[in-house]
Coordinates of C-alpha atoms and ligand atoms in Angstrom, one line a residue:
M1 CA 34.7 58.5 25.6
L2 CA 35.5 60.1 22.3
V3 CA 35.3 63.9 22.6
D4 CA 34.8 65.7 18.9
L5 CA 35.3 69.7 19.9
D6 CA 32.5 71.5 17.4
Y7 CA 33.4 73.4 14.3
F8 CA 36.7 74.0 16.5
F9 CA 38.3 77.1 15.1
A10 CA 34.8 79.1 14.2
Q11 CA 33.4 78.1 17.6
C12 CA 36.7 80.0 18.8
E13 CA 36.0 83.0 16.6
E14 CA 32.8 83.2 17.9
L15 CA 33.9 82.7 21.7
R16 CA 35.5 86.2 21.1
N17 CA 33.8 87.2 19.3
P18 CA 29.6 86.5 20.2
S19 CA 27.7 88.8 17.1
L20 CA 29.2 86.0 15.2
K21 CA 27.0 83.4 16.2
D22 CA 24.3 84.2 13.6
K23 CA 26.2 84.5 10.8
P24 CA 28.0 82.1 8.7
V25 CA 31.4 82.2 9.7
V26 CA 34.3 80.6 7.6
V27 CA 38.0 80.1 9.0
G28 CA 40.4 80.1 6.2
V29 CA 44.4 79.8 5.4
Y30 CA 44.7 82.6 3.0
S31 CA 47.6 81.6 0.7
G32 CA 48.4 85.1 -0.5
R33 CA 48.5 84.9 -4.4
T34 CA 45.4 86.7 -4.6
A35 CA 42.7 88.3 -2.0
D36 CA 40.6 84.8 -2.5
S37 CA 43.1 82.1 -3.0
G38 CA 43.5 79.8 0.3
A39 CA 41.6 76.5 1.6
V40 CA 38.7 76.7 4.4
S41 CA 40.2 75.0 7.7
T42 CA 36.5 75.5 9.1
A43 CA 33.2 76.6 8.9
N44 CA 30.6 76.9 11.8
Y45 CA 27.1 74.8 10.8
V46 CA 25.2 77.7 9.4
A47 CA 28.2 78.0 7.0
R48 CA 27.8 74.1 6.6
K49 CA 24.2 74.8 5.6
F50 CA 25.4 76.5 2.1
G51 CA 27.9 73.8 1.4
V52 CA 30.9 75.0 3.5
K53 CA 33.2 72.5 4.4
S54 CA 36.4 71.7 5.5
G55 CA 39.5 71.6 2.7
I56 CA 37.3 73.8 -0.2
S57 CA 38.9 76.5 -2.1
L58 CA 38.1 80.2 -0.3
F59 CA 36.8 80.8 -3.3
L60 CA 33.9 78.6 -3.5
A61 CA 33.2 79.0 -0.6
K62 CA 32.7 82.7 -1.4
K63 CA 30.4 81.9 -4.0
R64 CA 28.3 79.6 -1.9
L65 CA 27.6 82.0 0.8
E66 CA 27.2 85.4 -1.5
G67 CA 24.8 87.6 -0.2
A68 CA 24.5 85.3 3.3
E69 CA 26.3 88.0 5.3
A70 CA 28.7 85.1 5.8
V71 CA 32.4 86.2 7.7
F72 CA 35.9 85.2 6.5
L73 CA 38.7 85.0 9.0
P74 CA 42.1 83.5 8.7
V75 CA 43.1 81.2 11.1
N76 CA 45.0 81.9 14.8
H77 CA 46.1 78.9 15.5
D78 CA 47.6 80.5 19.3
F79 CA 44.3 81.5 19.8
Y80 CA 42.5 78.0 19.6
E81 CA 46.0 76.5 21.0
Q82 CA 44.8 78.6 24.5
I83 CA 41.3 77.5 24.4
S84 CA 42.0 74.2 23.6
D85 CA 44.6 73.9 26.4
R86 CA 41.5 74.8 29.0
V87 CA 39.0 72.6 27.2
M88 CA 41.2 69.8 27.5
Q89 CA 42.9 70.6 31.2
A90 CA 39.3 70.4 32.6
L91 CA 38.5 67.2 30.5
R92 CA 41.5 65.3 32.1
G93 CA 39.9 65.5 35.6
Y94 CA 37.0 63.2 34.1
A95 CA 39.3 60.8 33.2
D96 CA 41.2 57.3 34.7
S97 CA 43.3 58.3 31.9
F98 CA 43.2 60.9 28.8
E99 CA 44.8 60.7 25.2
Q100 CA 44.4 64.2 23.7
V101 CA 44.7 63.7 19.8
G102 CA 45.4 66.7 17.6
I103 CA 44.3 70.1 18.8
D104 CA 40.1 69.1 19.3
E105 CA 40.0 65.5 20.0
A106 CA 40.5 63.3 23.0
Y107 CA 39.6 60.2 24.6
L108 CA 39.0 59.5 27.6
D109 CA 39.0 56.2 29.7
V110 CA 36.4 56.1 32.7
T111 CA 35.9 52.6 33.3
Q112 CA 36.8 52.9 37.1
K113 CA 34.9 56.3 37.5
I114 CA 31.7 55.0 36.4
Q115 CA 32.7 51.1 37.7
G116 CA 31.7 49.8 33.8
S117 CA 27.5 51.5 34.0
F118 CA 26.8 53.1 30.3
E119 CA 24.1 55.4 32.5
A120 CA 26.8 56.3 34.9
A121 CA 28.9 57.3 31.8
T122 CA 26.5 58.9 30.3
D123 CA 25.5 61.1 33.2
L124 CA 29.1 62.1 33.4
A125 CA 29.5 63.1 29.7
Q126 CA 26.7 65.4 30.5
K127 CA 28.1 66.9 33.2
M128 CA 30.8 67.0 31.3
K129 CA 29.4 69.4 28.6
N130 CA 27.6 71.1 31.1
D131 CA 30.7 71.7 33.4
V132 CA 32.9 73.0 30.0
K133 CA 30.3 75.1 28.6
N134 CA 30.0 77.1 31.5
Q135 CA 33.8 77.1 32.5
V136 CA 35.5 78.2 28.9
G137 CA 32.1 78.1 26.5
I138 CA 32.8 75.4 24.1
T139 CA 30.7 73.0 23.5
F140 CA 31.6 69.6 22.2
S141 CA 30.3 66.2 20.5
V142 CA 30.8 62.9 23.2
G143 CA 30.6 59.4 21.4
I144 CA 30.9 56.6 24.5
G145 CA 31.2 53.0 23.5
P146 CA 33.1 50.1 24.9
N147 CA 36.6 50.7 23.3
K148 CA 37.8 53.5 21.2
L149 CA 37.0 52.6 18.0
V150 CA 33.1 52.4 18.7
A151 CA 33.5 55.7 21.2
K152 CA 35.0 57.7 17.7
I153 CA 32.4 56.5 15.4
A154 CA 29.7 57.3 18.0
S155 CA 31.2 60.7 18.4
E156 CA 30.4 61.0 14.8
N157 CA 26.6 60.0 14.7
Q158 CA 25.4 63.4 16.1
K159 CA 26.7 66.7 15.6
P160 CA 27.2 69.4 17.1
D161 CA 26.4 69.2 20.8
G162 CA 25.9 65.6 20.6
L163 CA 26.1 62.5 23.1
T164 CA 25.7 59.2 21.7
V165 CA 25.7 56.1 23.6
V166 CA 26.8 52.8 22.5
K167 CA 26.2 49.7 24.5
P168 CA 28.0 46.4 24.1
E169 CA 25.4 44.8 23.0
E170 CA 24.4 47.9 20.9
V171 CA 27.6 47.8 18.9
E172 CA 26.7 45.8 15.5
R173 CA 23.2 47.2 15.8
F174 CA 25.0 50.7 15.5
L175 CA 28.3 49.7 13.0
S176 CA 26.4 47.1 10.9
P177 CA 24.4 49.9 8.2
L178 CA 27.2 52.4 8.2
P179 CA 29.4 53.3 5.3
V180 CA 32.3 51.4 5.4
D181 CA 34.7 54.4 5.2
R182 CA 33.3 55.5 8.6
L183 CA 36.0 53.1 9.6
I184 CA 39.4 54.2 10.7
G185 CA 42.0 52.9 7.5
V186 CA 39.2 52.4 5.4
G187 CA 40.1 55.5 2.5
R188 CA 39.2 56.9 -0.4
K189 CA 40.8 53.8 -2.5
T190 CA 40.6 51.0 0.1
S191 CA 36.8 51.7 -0.2
A192 CA 36.5 51.3 -3.9
K193 CA 37.9 48.3 -3.8
M194 CA 35.9 47.2 -1.0
D195 CA 32.9 48.5 -3.0
S196 CA 34.3 46.6 -6.2
L197 CA 34.0 43.6 -3.8
G198 CA 30.3 44.4 -2.8
I199 CA 31.1 45.8 0.4
K200 CA 29.2 49.0 1.2
T201 CA 28.8 48.7 5.0
I202 CA 30.5 48.1 8.1
G203 CA 28.0 44.8 8.3
D204 CA 29.1 44.0 5.2
L205 CA 32.7 43.9 5.9
A206 CA 31.7 42.3 8.9
N207 CA 30.0 39.3 7.4
Y208 CA 32.8 39.0 4.5
D209 CA 34.8 36.0 4.7
V210 CA 38.3 36.9 7.0
Q211 CA 40.5 34.7 4.5
R212 CA 39.5 36.6 1.4
L213 CA 40.3 39.1 3.0
M214 CA 43.6 39.0 4.3
Q215 CA 44.5 37.7 0.9
I216 CA 43.4 40.9 -1.1
F217 CA 44.4 43.3 1.9
G218 CA 47.3 41.4 3.3
K219 CA 47.3 39.4 6.6
S220 CA 47.5 41.8 9.0
L221 CA 45.4 45.0 7.5
G222 CA 42.7 41.7 6.6
I223 CA 42.6 40.6 10.3
Y224 CA 42.2 44.7 11.6
F225 CA 38.9 44.9 9.1
H226 CA 37.5 42.6 10.0
N227 CA 37.9 43.3 13.6
A228 CA 36.8 46.4 13.1
A229 CA 33.9 45.7 11.6
K230 CA 32.9 43.5 13.9
G231 CA 33.4 46.7 16.5
V232 CA 36.4 45.1 18.4
D233 CA 39.2 46.7 19.3
N234 CA 42.0 46.5 22.6
E235 CA 44.0 50.1 22.1
P236 CA 44.9 51.4 25.2
V237 CA 43.6 55.1 26.1
Q238 CA 47.4 55.9 26.5
E239 CA 48.2 59.1 28.6
T240 CA 49.2 62.1 26.3
G241 CA 53.0 62.5 27.4
E242 CA 53.6 58.8 27.3
A243 CA 56.0 58.9 24.9
E244 CA 58.2 60.7 27.1
S245 CA 59.6 58.0 29.8
I246 CA 61.9 56.8 32.0
S247 CA 62.3 53.2 32.4
R248 CA 65.0 50.6 33.5
I249 CA 65.0 46.8 33.1
S250 CA 66.8 43.9 34.4
T251 CA 67.2 39.9 33.9
L252 CA 66.6 38.5 37.6
K253 CA 69.1 36.0 39.2
E254 CA 66.6 33.3 38.5
N255 CA 63.4 32.7 36.9
T256 CA 60.5 33.2 39.4
R257 CA 57.0 33.9 40.8
D258 CA 58.4 35.0 44.2
L259 CA 57.3 38.7 45.5
A260 CA 60.2 39.2 47.6
L261 CA 62.7 38.5 44.8
I262 CA 61.5 40.4 41.9
L263 CA 60.8 43.5 44.5
E264 CA 64.8 43.1 45.4
K265 CA 65.6 43.9 41.5
T266 CA 62.9 46.5 41.1
S267 CA 64.0 48.4 43.9
Q268 CA 67.4 48.8 42.4
L269 CA 65.9 50.1 39.0
I270 CA 63.8 52.4 40.9
E271 CA 66.6 54.0 42.8
D272 CA 68.2 54.4 39.1
I273 CA 65.1 55.8 37.5
Y274 CA 65.2 58.1 41.1
K275 CA 68.1 59.4 40.2
E276 CA 67.4 60.3 37.0
L277 CA 63.9 62.1 37.7
V278 CA 65.7 64.0 40.3
Q279 CA 67.9 65.4 37.9
R280 CA 65.5 66.4 35.5
G281 CA 63.5 68.0 38.1
I282 CA 60.4 66.5 37.3
S283 CA 57.0 64.5 38.6
F284 CA 55.4 61.8 37.0
K285 CA 51.7 60.6 37.2
Q286 CA 51.9 57.1 35.6
V287 CA 53.4 54.2 36.8
G288 CA 54.3 50.7 34.4
I289 CA 56.0 47.3 35.3
I290 CA 57.3 45.2 32.8
A291 CA 57.6 41.9 32.8
I292 CA 59.6 39.7 30.2
M293 CA 58.4 36.0 30.6
T294 CA 60.2 32.5 30.2
D295 CA 58.5 32.3 26.9
L296 CA 60.3 35.2 26.1
S297 CA 56.3 37.1 25.8
A298 CA 56.5 41.0 27.3
R299 CA 54.2 41.8 29.6
S300 CA 53.4 45.8 30.6
R301 CA 50.7 47.0 33.5
S302 CA 50.2 50.0 34.5
Q303 CA 48.8 52.7 36.7
T304 CA 47.9 56.3 36.5
L305 CA 48.3 58.5 40.5
E306 CA 45.6 60.8 41.4
M307 CA 48.0 63.3 40.7
P308 CA 52.0 63.9 40.0
T309 CA 54.7 63.1 42.4
S310 CA 58.2 62.2 42.6
D311 CA 57.6 60.5 45.5
I312 CA 60.4 57.2 45.3
A313 CA 58.1 55.4 48.0
V314 CA 55.0 56.2 46.1
L315 CA 56.9 54.5 43.2
A316 CA 57.8 51.4 45.1
K317 CA 54.6 50.8 46.7
T318 CA 52.9 51.0 43.4
V319 CA 55.1 49.2 41.7
S320 CA 54.9 46.2 44.2
I321 CA 51.0 45.8 44.2
L322 CA 51.3 46.1 40.0
F323 CA 53.7 43.1 40.6
E324 CA 51.1 41.3 43.3
K325 CA 48.4 42.0 41.0
F326 CA 50.0 40.7 38.0
L327 CA 51.1 37.7 39.4
D328 CA 48.0 36.5 40.6
E329 CA 46.8 37.2 37.2
S330 CA 49.8 35.4 35.0
E331 CA 50.6 31.8 35.2
L332 CA 54.5 31.5 33.8
E333 CA 57.6 32.7 35.7
I334 CA 59.3 35.7 34.9
R335 CA 62.7 36.0 33.5
R336 CA 63.2 39.6 33.7
V337 CA 61.4 42.7 34.8
G338 CA 61.3 46.5 33.9
V339 CA 60.2 49.7 35.9
K340 CA 58.8 52.7 34.0
I341 CA 57.3 55.9 35.0
S342 CA 55.8 58.3 32.4
N343 CA 53.5 61.2 31.9
F344 CA 56.1 63.7 33.6
A345 CA 55.1 67.3 34.5
K346 CA 57.7 69.5 34.7
E347 CA 57.4 72.4 38.3
E348 CA 56.3 75.6 36.0
T349 CA 53.5 73.2 34.0
E350 CA 52.1 72.5 37.1
Q351 CA 51.9 76.4 38.3
K352 CA 50.8 77.1 34.9
Q353 CA 47.8 74.8 35.2
L354 CA 47.0 76.2 38.5
T355 CA 47.3 80.1 37.2
S356 CA 44.8 79.1 34.4
F357 CA 42.5 77.2 36.9
F358 CA 41.9 80.4 38.7
Q359 CA 41.6 82.1 35.6
N360 CA 38.5 79.7 34.6
Ligands
LIG1 P1 37.4 68.5 13.1 O1 37.1 68.3 13.9 O2 37.2 67.5 11.5 O3 36.4 69.9 12.2 P2 35.7 70.6 13.3 O4 36.2 70.9 14.5 O5 35.7 71.9 12.6 O6 33.9 70.0 13.3 P3 33.2 69.1 13.6 O7 31.8 69.8 14.6 O8 32.7 68.1 12.6 O9 33.6 68.4 14.5 O10 38.6 69.6 12.6 C1 39.1 70.2 13.8 C2 39.6 71.5 13.5 O11 41.0 70.9 12.7 C3 39.3 72.2 12.9 O12 38.3 73.0 13.4 C4 39.8 73.1 11.6 C5 41.1 72.3 11.5 N1 40.9 71.3 10.3 C6 41.8 72.2 9.5 O13 42.5 73.1 9.7 N2 41.5 71.5 8.0 C7 41.1 70.5 7.7 O14 40.7 70.0 6.8 C8 40.3 69.8 8.6 C9 38.9 68.6 8.5 C10 40.1 70.1 9.8
LIG2 MG1 35.9 68.7 15.6

């Protein structure tokens, strides 16, 4: 799922001042040179009807809203961040793994929660919308799809307060008629180039010869455009905070597929990781394993825990389960093994989360 909060900065302003709701609301950055110089950050949907949107000048926005009793407000980032934190905190609980992207957007991998059923995913999204509306007072639009790329485009399909579901068998029909610049990575220059090649829709791009795309845009971009147009995307939902991790990797005594030999090595790595963990006074919520195979290819697997922990036994157990599963799925012998923990929580952030939970 991709969740995108509706007209976010302006909705935050409505939240603390509900009397704004029926009026055009424009939130902008005032440059200070003259009273009206600066740019629109966002506007509520009432103001959008007058052609006001992100990026236009405040001067133009004022002109378009002349006589409409519009309200102009300066951005108050700290306040929006507080609201964003509360929404994200609530959303996190609905996901197997959760990736916040910017202040008003997040990806939720819910595959396990909904056991692969798109009907269950729809119910989950509806419940999530109701809960967040009741608890925080904020609405958002959700796109549900078989991967991040489709979910993101689906989320833009219906706004505000939208919910769009695209099942795997519907992907082609959904994407095909959309303008090609709806794909991430197709900006103004690229879409002009594509237009000159006769590619106007995502469907046109999907049917375009991939070899020619590679000649025109370079190999990796050409392949990306081809796959994206077909709705193919394998990017995992990356737990927020994953950039911060502790990992250790080491070479095995011999190339092997023997779980006992592997765990003997990883237990040393785990002890080492645990020392650093205790020193830093943190707990972790995600455990990963790394395997370098005899052909030197690297593989990884990870598991998100129910709640943050600093228990070395939980770490060892999870690593053992992950390797057991991994050996089941792969055939090559392993040469090097690694262990990684991530998605950290510090004691004080846990407390902060608890208090904000009770305030809801
Ligand atoms: P968006 O999600 O792009 O826009 P939005 O939430 O205002 O509206 P929508 O209902 O279409 O999702 O951006 C999120 C916030 O980021 C937005 O509220 C304000 C800020 N922003 C800017 O400051 N400048 C910009 O040019 C854009 C696009 C957004
Ligand atoms: Mg938004």
